[in-house]
Short mmCIF file of C-alpha atoms in Angstrom, two decimals:
data_model
loop_
_atom_site.label_atom_id
_atom_site.label_comp_id
_atom_site.label_asym_id
_atom_site.label_seq_id
_atom_site.Cartn_x
_atom_site.Cartn_y
_atom_site.Cartn_z
CA GLU A 1 -6.81 1.84 2.81
CA MET A 2 -7.18 -1.02 5.24
CA TYR A 3 -7.72 -0.39 8.94
CA ASP A 4 -8.30 -2.73 11.84
CA GLY A 5 -12.06 -3.37 11.45
CA TYR A 6 -12.65 -0.87 8.62
CA THR A 7 -11.69 -0.28 4.98
CA LEU A 8 -11.75 2.90 2.91
CA LEU A 9 -12.84 2.06 -0.64
CA GLU A 10 -12.97 3.95 -3.89
CA LEU A 11 -15.79 2.55 -5.98
CA HIS A 12 -16.92 3.41 -9.48
CA LEU A 13 -20.62 3.09 -10.27
CA LEU A 14 -21.44 1.44 -13.56
CA THR A 15 -25.21 1.71 -13.35
CA GLY A 16 -27.63 4.14 -11.78
CA ARG A 17 -29.29 1.48 -9.65
CA THR A 18 -30.62 2.74 -6.31
CA HIS A 19 -28.63 1.44 -3.33
CA GLN A 20 -26.17 -0.34 -5.69
CA ILE A 21 -23.09 0.12 -3.48
CA ARG A 22 -24.98 -0.40 -0.23
CA VAL A 23 -26.59 -3.68 -1.29
CA HIS A 24 -23.46 -5.14 -2.86
CA LEU A 25 -21.25 -4.33 0.12
CA ARG A 26 -23.77 -5.78 2.55
CA HIS A 27 -24.02 -8.89 0.41
CA ILE A 28 -20.30 -9.54 0.79
CA GLY A 29 -20.46 -8.89 4.54
CA HIS A 30 -19.09 -5.34 4.62
CA ALA A 31 -21.90 -2.93 5.48
CA ILE A 32 -21.22 0.79 5.18
CA VAL A 33 -20.62 2.71 8.41
CA GLY A 34 -23.83 4.47 9.44
CA ASP A 35 -26.05 2.54 7.00
CA ASP A 36 -28.58 1.09 9.44
CA MET A 37 -30.83 -0.12 6.62
CA TYR A 38 -28.14 -2.53 5.43
CA GLY A 39 -26.45 -3.53 8.70
CA GLY A 40 -24.04 -0.65 9.26
CA ARG A 41 -23.86 1.30 12.50
CA PRO A 42 -22.71 4.78 13.50
CA LEU A 43 -19.01 5.32 14.15
CA VAL A 44 -18.06 6.48 17.65
CA MET A 45 -14.68 7.45 19.06
CA GLY A 46 -14.47 4.20 21.04
CA ASP A 47 -14.64 2.24 17.76
CA VAL A 48 -11.60 4.03 16.38
CA MET A 49 -9.21 4.63 19.26
CA ARG A 50 -7.46 1.89 21.20
CA GLN A 51 -8.28 1.51 24.92
CA GLN A 52 -4.88 2.81 26.01
CA ASP A 53 -5.39 5.96 23.88
CA LEU A 54 -8.94 6.46 25.19
CA ALA A 55 -7.72 6.31 28.79
CA ALA A 56 -6.06 9.72 28.40
CA LEU A 57 -9.31 11.38 27.21
CA PRO A 58 -12.35 12.58 29.19
CA LYS A 59 -14.68 9.79 30.33
CA LYS A 60 -17.45 10.45 27.76
CA SER A 61 -15.05 10.50 24.77
CA PRO A 62 -15.53 6.82 23.76
CA LYS A 63 -19.23 7.56 23.08
CA LEU A 64 -18.47 10.69 21.01
CA LEU A 65 -20.25 10.29 17.67
CA LEU A 66 -17.93 10.63 14.67
CA LEU A 67 -20.30 9.56 11.89
CA SER A 68 -24.04 9.12 12.37
CA ARG A 69 -24.89 9.09 8.68
CA GLN A 70 -23.94 6.77 5.84
CA ALA A 71 -20.22 7.00 5.18
CA LEU A 72 -20.74 7.60 1.48
CA HIS A 73 -19.33 10.50 -0.52
CA SER A 74 -19.31 11.13 -4.24
CA SER A 75 -15.92 12.75 -4.82
CA ALA A 76 -16.37 13.04 -8.59
CA LEU A 77 -19.20 13.00 -11.06
CA THR A 78 -18.77 13.01 -14.83
CA PHE A 79 -21.42 13.44 -17.45
CA THR A 80 -21.87 14.65 -21.00
CA HIS A 81 -23.24 18.18 -21.16
CA PRO A 82 -26.66 18.04 -22.87
CA ILE A 83 -26.05 21.12 -25.05
CA SER A 84 -22.31 21.33 -25.73
CA ASP A 85 -21.81 17.54 -25.75
CA GLU A 86 -18.58 18.11 -23.79
CA ARG A 87 -17.49 15.86 -20.95
CA VAL A 88 -18.06 17.62 -17.57
CA LEU A 89 -16.22 16.66 -14.37
CA VAL A 90 -17.49 17.91 -11.00
CA GLN A 91 -15.34 17.18 -7.93
CA ALA A 92 -15.99 17.65 -4.22
CA PRO A 93 -13.70 17.16 -1.23
CA ALA A 94 -14.72 14.80 1.56
CA PRO A 95 -17.09 16.36 4.12
CA ARG A 96 -15.53 17.36 7.42
CA ASP A 97 -17.07 14.50 9.44
CA MET A 98 -15.76 11.88 7.01
CA ALA A 99 -12.34 13.50 6.76
CA THR A 100 -12.10 13.53 10.57
CA ALA A 101 -13.15 9.88 10.82
CA VAL A 102 -10.64 8.81 8.14
CA GLY A 103 -7.89 10.86 9.82
CA LEU A 104 -8.53 9.15 13.16
CA LEU A 105 -8.67 5.71 11.51
CA ARG A 106 -5.32 6.42 9.82
CA GLU A 107 -3.81 7.53 13.10
CA HIS A 108 -5.10 4.69 15.29
CA ARG A 109 -6.00 1.68 13.13
CA LEU A 110 -4.11 1.82 9.81
CA LEU A 111 -2.95 -1.60 8.61
CA SER A 112 -1.99 -0.93 4.99
CA ILE A 113 -2.51 1.26 1.98
CA VAL A 114 -3.14 -0.39 -1.37
CA THR A 115 -2.68 1.76 -4.45
CA ALA A 116 -5.48 1.86 -6.96
CA HIS A 117 -3.31 0.17 -9.60
CA ALA A 118 -2.51 -2.80 -7.37
CA ALA A 119 -6.09 -3.14 -6.20
CA ALA A 120 -7.77 -2.48 -9.54
CA ALA A 121 -10.00 -5.23 -10.82
CA THR A 122 -12.78 -5.48 -13.32
CA ILE A 123 -15.86 -7.33 -12.20
CA ASP A 124 -18.33 -8.57 -14.78
CA MET A 125 -21.61 -7.32 -13.32
CA ASN A 126 -23.55 -9.39 -15.90
CA VAL A 127 -22.34 -12.46 -14.02
CA ILE A 128 -22.77 -11.08 -10.51
CA LEU A 129 -26.03 -9.14 -10.89
CA PRO A 130 -28.33 -12.07 -11.78
CA ALA A 131 -27.36 -13.85 -8.56
CA LEU A 132 -27.67 -10.65 -6.53
CA HIS A 133 -30.94 -9.83 -8.25
CA THR A 134 -32.36 -13.24 -7.30
CA GLN A 135 -31.24 -12.77 -3.71
CA ALA A 136 -32.63 -9.24 -3.64
CA GLU A 137 -35.98 -10.48 -4.97
CA GLN A 138 -36.07 -13.14 -2.24
CA PHE A 139 -35.22 -10.51 0.38
CA VAL A 140 -38.00 -8.20 -0.88
CA LYS A 141 -40.48 -11.12 -0.90
CA GLU A 142 -39.59 -11.99 2.68
CA GLU A 143 -39.92 -8.33 3.74
CA GLU A 144 -43.31 -8.04 2.00
CA GLU A 145 -44.56 -11.25 3.62
CA ASP A 146 -43.33 -10.06 7.02
CA ALA A 147 -45.15 -6.75 6.55
CA ARG A 148 -48.34 -8.56 5.51
CA ARG A 149 -48.03 -10.85 8.53
CA ARG A 150 -47.73 -7.82 10.81
CA VAL A 151 -50.87 -6.33 9.25
CA ARG A 152 -52.72 -9.65 9.70
CA VAL A 153 -51.62 -9.87 13.33
CA ALA A 154 -52.70 -6.27 13.95
CA THR A 155 -56.01 -6.94 12.20
CA LEU A 156 -56.60 -10.17 14.11
CA GLY A 157 -55.90 -8.26 17.31
CA ASP A 158 -58.60 -5.74 16.38
CA GLU A 159 -61.06 -8.53 15.56
CA GLN A 160 -60.29 -10.25 18.87
CA GLN A 161 -60.94 -6.99 20.73
CA GLU A 162 -64.24 -6.61 18.89
CA SER A 163 -65.41 -10.13 19.70
CA ASP A 164 -64.35 -9.73 23.34
CA GLY A 165 -65.96 -6.33 23.56
CA VAL A 166 -62.60 -4.89 24.62
CA GLY A 167 -61.75 -1.33 23.76
CA GLY A 168 -65.27 -0.36 22.75
CA THR A 169 -64.60 -0.84 19.02
CA THR A 170 -67.33 -1.69 16.61
CA SER A 171 -67.23 -3.98 13.63
CA GLY A 172 -67.19 -0.97 11.30
CA SER A 173 -64.20 0.66 12.97
CA GLY A 174 -62.28 -2.65 12.91
CA LYS A 175 -62.77 -2.86 9.15
CA LYS A 176 -61.76 0.77 8.83
CA LYS A 177 -58.53 0.07 10.76
CA GLN A 178 -57.87 -2.92 8.54
CA ARG A 179 -58.29 -0.79 5.40
CA LYS A 180 -55.92 1.84 6.84
CA LEU A 181 -53.34 -0.81 7.67
CA GLU A 182 -53.64 -2.35 4.21
CA ALA A 183 -53.27 1.10 2.59
CA LEU A 184 -50.22 1.76 4.73
CA LEU A 185 -48.77 -1.59 3.71
CA GLU A 186 -49.30 -0.78 0.03
CA ASP A 187 -47.53 2.59 0.53
CA ILE A 188 -44.58 0.85 2.17
CA LEU A 189 -44.31 -1.84 -0.49
#
């Protein structure tokens, strides 16, 4: 379903890669609502309703939070049972917050509905993934370098304080802080 500013998608995972949907959608410029790690933001009433519709509501309504989490929901999961070797299908309805958000989007911002048959397409992930993988590696490298730079800046700040005699630190405690920061960096990376 296409809305003004939003789209409801049904996606089928082909691999078990962590963050697969989130990374791919961000890469094409369509971050998931509520996914702050990949450029999405929470959905509030003012994002969904038109100004003329909001005017009839209480003053604080535009800031009412509709979705503060990632707008992701696994509606169906299939797997082969490990003992019986039968195909198992587990289904779950959309959570209340997502159903409410989609209902409001349909009511106030619906542009069109595309059926799955008309929208269906097969994408060769063997072609797309190498390019995305290269970009993801570059992104991770940049993030790692940025984290190392922050540690160096923090460490240099400690060394500067020590040489200036500011803060009453000693050479030993500066090295200890540096080791803690480096250990923290390793945990993060």
